Coordinates of C-alpha atoms and ligand atoms in Angstrom, one line a residue:
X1 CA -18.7 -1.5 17.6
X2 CA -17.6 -4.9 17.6
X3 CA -14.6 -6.1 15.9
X4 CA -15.5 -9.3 13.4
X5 CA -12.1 -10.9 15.1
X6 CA -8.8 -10.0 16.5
X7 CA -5.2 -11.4 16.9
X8 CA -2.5 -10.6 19.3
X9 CA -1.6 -7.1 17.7
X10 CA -4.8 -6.2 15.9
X11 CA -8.5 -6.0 15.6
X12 CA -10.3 -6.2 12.6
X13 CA -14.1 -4.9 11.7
X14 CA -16.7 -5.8 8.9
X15 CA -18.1 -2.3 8.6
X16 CA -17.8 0.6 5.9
X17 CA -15.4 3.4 6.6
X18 CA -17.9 5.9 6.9
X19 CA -20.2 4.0 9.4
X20 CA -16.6 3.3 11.5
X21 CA -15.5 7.3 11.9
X22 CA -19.0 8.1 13.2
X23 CA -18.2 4.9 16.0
X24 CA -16.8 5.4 19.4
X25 CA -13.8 3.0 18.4
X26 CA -13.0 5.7 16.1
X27 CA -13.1 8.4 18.7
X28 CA -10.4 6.3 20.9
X29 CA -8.1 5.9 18.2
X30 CA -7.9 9.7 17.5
X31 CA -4.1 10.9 17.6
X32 CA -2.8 7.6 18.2
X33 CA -1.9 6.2 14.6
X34 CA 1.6 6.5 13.4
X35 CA 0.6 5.3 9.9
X36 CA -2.5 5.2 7.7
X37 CA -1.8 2.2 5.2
X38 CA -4.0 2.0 2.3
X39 CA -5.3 1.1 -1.1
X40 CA -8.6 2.2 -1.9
X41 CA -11.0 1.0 -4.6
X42 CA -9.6 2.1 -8.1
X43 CA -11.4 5.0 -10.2
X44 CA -12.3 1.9 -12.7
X45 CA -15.2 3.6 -15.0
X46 CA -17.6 0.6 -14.3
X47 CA -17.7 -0.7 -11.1
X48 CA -16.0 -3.8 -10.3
X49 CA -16.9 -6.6 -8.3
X50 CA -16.2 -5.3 -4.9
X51 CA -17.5 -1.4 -5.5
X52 CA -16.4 1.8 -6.2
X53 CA -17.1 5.5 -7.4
X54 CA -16.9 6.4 -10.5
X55 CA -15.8 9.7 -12.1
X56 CA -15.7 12.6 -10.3
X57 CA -17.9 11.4 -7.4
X58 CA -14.6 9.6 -6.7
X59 CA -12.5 12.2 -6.1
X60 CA -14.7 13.8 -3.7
X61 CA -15.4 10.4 -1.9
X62 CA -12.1 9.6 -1.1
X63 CA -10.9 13.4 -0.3
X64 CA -13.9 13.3 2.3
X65 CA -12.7 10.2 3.7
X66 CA -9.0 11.2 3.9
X67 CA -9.7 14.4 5.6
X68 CA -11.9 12.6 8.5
X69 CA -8.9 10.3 9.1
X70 CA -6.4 12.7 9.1
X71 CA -7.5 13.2 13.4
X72 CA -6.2 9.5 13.4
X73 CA -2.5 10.4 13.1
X74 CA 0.0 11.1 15.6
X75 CA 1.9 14.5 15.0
X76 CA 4.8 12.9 13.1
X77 CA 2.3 10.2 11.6
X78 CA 2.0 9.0 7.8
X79 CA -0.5 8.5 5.2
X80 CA 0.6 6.1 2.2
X81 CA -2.4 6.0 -0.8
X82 CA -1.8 3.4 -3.6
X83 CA -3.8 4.3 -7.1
X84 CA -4.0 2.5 -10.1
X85 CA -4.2 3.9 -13.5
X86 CA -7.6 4.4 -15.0
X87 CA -8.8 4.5 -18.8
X88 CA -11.4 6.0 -20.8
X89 CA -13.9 4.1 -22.0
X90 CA -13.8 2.8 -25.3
X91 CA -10.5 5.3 -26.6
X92 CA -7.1 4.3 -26.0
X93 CA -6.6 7.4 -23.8
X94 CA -5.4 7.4 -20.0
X95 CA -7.9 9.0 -17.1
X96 CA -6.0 12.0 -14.8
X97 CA -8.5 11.2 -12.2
X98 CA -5.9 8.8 -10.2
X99 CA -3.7 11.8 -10.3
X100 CA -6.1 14.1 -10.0
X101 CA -7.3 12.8 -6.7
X102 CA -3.5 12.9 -5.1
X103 CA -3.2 16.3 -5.8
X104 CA -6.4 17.0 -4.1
X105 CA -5.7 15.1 -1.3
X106 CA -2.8 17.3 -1.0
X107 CA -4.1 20.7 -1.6
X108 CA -7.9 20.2 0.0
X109 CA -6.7 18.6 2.9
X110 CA -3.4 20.8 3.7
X111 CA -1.3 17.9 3.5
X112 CA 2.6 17.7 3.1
X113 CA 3.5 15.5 0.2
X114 CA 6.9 13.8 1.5
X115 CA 7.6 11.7 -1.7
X116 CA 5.9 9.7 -4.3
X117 CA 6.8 6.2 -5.4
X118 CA 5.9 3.9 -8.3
X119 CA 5.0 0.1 -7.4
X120 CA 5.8 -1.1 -10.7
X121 CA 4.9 -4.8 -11.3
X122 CA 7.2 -6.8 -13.5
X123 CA 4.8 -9.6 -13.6
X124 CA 1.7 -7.9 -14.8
X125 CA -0.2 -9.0 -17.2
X126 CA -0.6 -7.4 -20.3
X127 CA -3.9 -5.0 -20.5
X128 CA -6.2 -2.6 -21.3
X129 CA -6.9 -5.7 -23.6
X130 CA -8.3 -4.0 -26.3
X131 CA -5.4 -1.6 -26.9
X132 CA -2.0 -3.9 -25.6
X133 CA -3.1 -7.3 -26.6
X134 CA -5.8 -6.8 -29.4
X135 CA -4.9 -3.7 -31.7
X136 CA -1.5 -3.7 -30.2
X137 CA -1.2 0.1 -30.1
X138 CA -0.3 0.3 -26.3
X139 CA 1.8 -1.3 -24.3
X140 CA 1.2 -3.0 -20.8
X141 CA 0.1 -0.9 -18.1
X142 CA 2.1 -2.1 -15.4
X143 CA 2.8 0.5 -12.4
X144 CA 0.3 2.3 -10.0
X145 CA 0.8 5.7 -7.9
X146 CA 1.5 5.7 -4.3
X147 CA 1.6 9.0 -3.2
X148 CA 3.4 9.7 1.1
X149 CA 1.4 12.2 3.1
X150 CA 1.5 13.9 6.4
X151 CA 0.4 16.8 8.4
X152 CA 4.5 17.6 9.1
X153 CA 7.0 18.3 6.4
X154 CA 9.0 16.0 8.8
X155 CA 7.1 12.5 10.0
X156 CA 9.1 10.2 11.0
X157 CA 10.8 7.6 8.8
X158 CA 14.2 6.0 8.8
X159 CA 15.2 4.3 5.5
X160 CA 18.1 2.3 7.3
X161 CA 15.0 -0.3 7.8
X162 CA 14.2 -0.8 4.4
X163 CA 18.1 -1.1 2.6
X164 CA 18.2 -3.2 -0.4
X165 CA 21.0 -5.6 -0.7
X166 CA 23.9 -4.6 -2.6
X167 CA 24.2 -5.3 -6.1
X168 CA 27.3 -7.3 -7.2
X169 CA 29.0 -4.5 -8.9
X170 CA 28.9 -2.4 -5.6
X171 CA 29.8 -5.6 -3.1
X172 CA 32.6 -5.5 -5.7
X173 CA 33.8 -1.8 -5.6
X174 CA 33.6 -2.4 -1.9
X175 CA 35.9 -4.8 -1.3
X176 CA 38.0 -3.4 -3.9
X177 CA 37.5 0.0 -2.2
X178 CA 38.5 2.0 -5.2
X179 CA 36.4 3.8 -8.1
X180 CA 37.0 7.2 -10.0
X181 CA 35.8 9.9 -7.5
X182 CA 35.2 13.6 -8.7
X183 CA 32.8 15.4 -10.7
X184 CA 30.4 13.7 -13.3
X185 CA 30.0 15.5 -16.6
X186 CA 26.3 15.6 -15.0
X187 CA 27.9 17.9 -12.0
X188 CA 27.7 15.0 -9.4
X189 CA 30.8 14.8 -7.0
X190 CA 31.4 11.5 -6.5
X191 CA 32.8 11.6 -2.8
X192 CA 35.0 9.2 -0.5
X193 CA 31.9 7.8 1.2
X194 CA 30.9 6.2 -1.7
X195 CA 33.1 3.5 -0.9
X196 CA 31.5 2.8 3.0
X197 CA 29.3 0.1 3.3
X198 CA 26.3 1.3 5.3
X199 CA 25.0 -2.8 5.1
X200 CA 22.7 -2.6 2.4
X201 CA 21.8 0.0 -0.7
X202 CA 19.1 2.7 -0.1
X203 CA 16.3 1.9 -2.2
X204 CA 14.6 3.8 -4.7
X205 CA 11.5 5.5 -4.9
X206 CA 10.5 2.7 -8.0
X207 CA 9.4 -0.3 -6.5
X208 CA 10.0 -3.3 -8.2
X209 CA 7.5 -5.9 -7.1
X210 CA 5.7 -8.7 -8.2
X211 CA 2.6 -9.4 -7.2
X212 CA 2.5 -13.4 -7.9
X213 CA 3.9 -15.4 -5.0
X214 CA 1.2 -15.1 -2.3
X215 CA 0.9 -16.9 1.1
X216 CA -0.3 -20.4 0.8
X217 CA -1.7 -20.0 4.1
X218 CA -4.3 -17.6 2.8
X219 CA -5.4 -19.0 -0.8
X220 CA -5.7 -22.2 0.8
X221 CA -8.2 -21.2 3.6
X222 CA -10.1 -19.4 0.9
X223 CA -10.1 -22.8 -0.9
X224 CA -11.2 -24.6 2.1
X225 CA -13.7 -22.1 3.3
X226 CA -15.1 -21.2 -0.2
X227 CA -14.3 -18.0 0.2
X228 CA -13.9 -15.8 -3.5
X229 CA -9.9 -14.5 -3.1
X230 CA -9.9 -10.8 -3.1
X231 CA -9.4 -10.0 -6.4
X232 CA -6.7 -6.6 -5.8
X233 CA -4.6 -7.7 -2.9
X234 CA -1.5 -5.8 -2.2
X235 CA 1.7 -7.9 -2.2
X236 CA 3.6 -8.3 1.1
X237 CA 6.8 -7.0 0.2
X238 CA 4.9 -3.6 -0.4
X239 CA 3.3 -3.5 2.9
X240 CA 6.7 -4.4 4.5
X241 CA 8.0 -1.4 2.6
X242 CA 6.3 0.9 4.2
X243 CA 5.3 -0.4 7.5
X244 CA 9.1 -0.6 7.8
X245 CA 10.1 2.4 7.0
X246 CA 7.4 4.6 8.5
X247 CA 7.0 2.8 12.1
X248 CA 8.7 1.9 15.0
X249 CA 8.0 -1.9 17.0
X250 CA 4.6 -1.1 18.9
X251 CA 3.4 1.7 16.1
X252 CA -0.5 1.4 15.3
X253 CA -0.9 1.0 11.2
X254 CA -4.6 1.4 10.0
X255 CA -6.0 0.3 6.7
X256 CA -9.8 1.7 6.1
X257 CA -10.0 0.1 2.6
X258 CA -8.1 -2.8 4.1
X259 CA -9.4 -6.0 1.8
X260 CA -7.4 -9.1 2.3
X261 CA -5.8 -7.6 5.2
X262 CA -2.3 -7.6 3.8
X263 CA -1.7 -4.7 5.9
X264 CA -2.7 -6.1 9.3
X265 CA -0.5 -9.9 8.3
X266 CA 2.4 -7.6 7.3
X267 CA 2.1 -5.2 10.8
X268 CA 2.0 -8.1 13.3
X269 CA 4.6 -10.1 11.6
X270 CA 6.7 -6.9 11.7
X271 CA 5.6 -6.3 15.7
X272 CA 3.4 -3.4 14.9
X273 CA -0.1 -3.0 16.2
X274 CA -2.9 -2.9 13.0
X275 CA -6.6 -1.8 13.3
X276 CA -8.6 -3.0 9.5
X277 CA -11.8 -1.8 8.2
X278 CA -13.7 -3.4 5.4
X279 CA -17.2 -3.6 4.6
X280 CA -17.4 -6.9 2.5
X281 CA -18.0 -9.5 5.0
X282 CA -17.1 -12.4 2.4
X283 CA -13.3 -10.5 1.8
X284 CA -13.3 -10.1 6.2
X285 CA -14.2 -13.7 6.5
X286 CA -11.2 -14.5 3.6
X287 CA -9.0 -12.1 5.1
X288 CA -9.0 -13.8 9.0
X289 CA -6.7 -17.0 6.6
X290 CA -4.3 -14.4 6.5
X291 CA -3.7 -15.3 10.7
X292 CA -2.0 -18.5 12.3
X293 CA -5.2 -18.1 15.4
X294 CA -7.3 -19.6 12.3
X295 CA -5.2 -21.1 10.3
X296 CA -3.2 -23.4 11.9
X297 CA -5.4 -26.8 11.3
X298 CA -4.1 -26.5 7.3
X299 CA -0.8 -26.8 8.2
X300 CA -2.0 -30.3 10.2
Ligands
LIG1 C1 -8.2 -2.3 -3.5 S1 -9.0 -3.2 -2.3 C2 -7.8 -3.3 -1.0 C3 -6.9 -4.5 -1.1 C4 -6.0 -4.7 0.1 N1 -5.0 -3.7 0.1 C5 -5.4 -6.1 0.0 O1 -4.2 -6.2 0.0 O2 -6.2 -7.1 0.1 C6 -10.2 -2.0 -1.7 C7 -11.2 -2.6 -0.7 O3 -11.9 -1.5 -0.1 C8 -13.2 -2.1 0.2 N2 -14.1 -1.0 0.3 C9 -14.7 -0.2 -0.7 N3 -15.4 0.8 -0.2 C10 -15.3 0.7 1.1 C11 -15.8 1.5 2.2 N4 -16.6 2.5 2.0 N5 -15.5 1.1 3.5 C12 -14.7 0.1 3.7 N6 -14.2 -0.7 2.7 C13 -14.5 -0.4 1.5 C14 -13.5 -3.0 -0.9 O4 -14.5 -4.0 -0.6 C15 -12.1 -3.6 -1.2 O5 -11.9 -4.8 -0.5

């Protein structure tokens, strides 16, 4: 199989996942990915504009998929699965199935769970429509699942590459280099190397993100090209998360549901190696904006 175009670090093809694991390029990347980086369609209960399952189909869809990649990854590899929430039609009630399908992903497939974060998304606007904005009996639904896998209790990852920087309470304390140490009412012991600075504060396992700044380079080309933006792009700074903190310079990311190709932009800016799949050719043809080899005559 041909790749629709590549860059320095990565190669990018217009096909569905499913025809792309039954291709020889799929065979030669077999053990060699040290992170599967993804955000599949959404269990939304009507389809949206670029496809999806619905229901329970879903679950089984996606579990099937997950489990053919899962020969992708090297021993100490990743898998990173961002869900949105879902609703029931018509009743202000929440769907499990996002949930629902993590679990399954863990349990069918045998897989370790090694933590599960929130992207929450300060910016969002406010929806279901009907129940936050309308009858006003809900409030915004602003956060989506993202759920760490891996075959090994132990993959690697080193959270010195992702350290947030310190607030100005702690830069304070720092410098000051005394606080009440000892036990909390809570238990906590509050030791000595409270007071080290380690050159940034480990972050948490909420992600506070907003999703509005995006590169210029890519809503222009869209613009130019007359190309429809992809409608659920993943913001950079969540990609960088990641990528960061589950790879090494060199590392092969892979996104089968990859979109806009946030995660490919984000890998070879980071020095990581990418490989994308997505079967809309209009969101491939977007998506290549994302890369300086195409873009560079908008910043003439
Ligand atoms: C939520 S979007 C991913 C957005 C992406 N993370 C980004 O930042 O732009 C999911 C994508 O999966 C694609 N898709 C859906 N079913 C697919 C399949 N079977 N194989 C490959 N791509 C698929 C859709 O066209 C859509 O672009």
């Amino acid at each position: 199989m041909k790749p629709a175009y590549t860059t320095a670090m990565g190669q990018a093809f217009n096909t569905s996942i499913e025809n792309f694991i039954k291709s020889e390029n799929f065979e030669a990347l077999k053990g060699k990915v040290d992170l599967i980086l993804t955000s599949p369609p959404y269990p939304l209960l009507s389809p949206k504009a670029y496809g999806n399952k619905v229901g329970e189909e879903y679950k089984d869809w996606l579990c099937e998929i997950i489990e053919s990649l899962k020969v992708l990854l090297k021993p100490k590899g990743s898998i990173v699965i961002e869900i949105g929430n879902a609703w029931d039609r018509g009743v202000p009630t929440m769907s499990t199935l996002p949930l629902e399908t993590l679990i399954e992903i863990k349990t069918k497939l045998n897989l370790h769970v090694c933590q599960q974060f929130i992207w929450n998304n300060p910016n969002k606007l406010p929806g279901p429509a009907s129940w936050v904005n309308i009858k006003r009996i809900r409030v915004k639904d602003s956060y989506t699942h993202i759920w760490w896998y891996s075959n090994t209790p132990e993959p690697y990852a080193n959270n010195r590459n992702v350290l947030s920087p310190y607030s100005d309470r702690m830069k304070e304390l720092l410098s000051r280099q005394s606080y009440n140490q000892g036990a909390r009412p809570s238990g906590h012991v509050v030791g000595p190397g409270f007071l080290k600075s380690n050159q940034g504060a480990i972050p948490s396992s909420v992600l506070n993100i907003s999703n509005t700044p995006e590169t210029s380079e890519y809503r222009e080309w869209c613009k130019a090209k007359g190309h429809t933006r992809h409608p659920a792009r993943m913001p950079e700074k969540l990609a960088e998360f990641f990528v960061s903190f589950l790879t090494k310079k060199g590392s092969l990311v892979f996104d089968p549901f990859g979109g806009s190709n946030t995660t490919g932009r984000v890998s070879e800016n980071l020095g990581r190696r990418w490989v994308y799949i997505e079967q809309s050719l209009e969101y491939v043809e977007g998506s290549k904006g994302r890369f300086e080899k195409f873009n560079k005559w908008l910043k003439k």
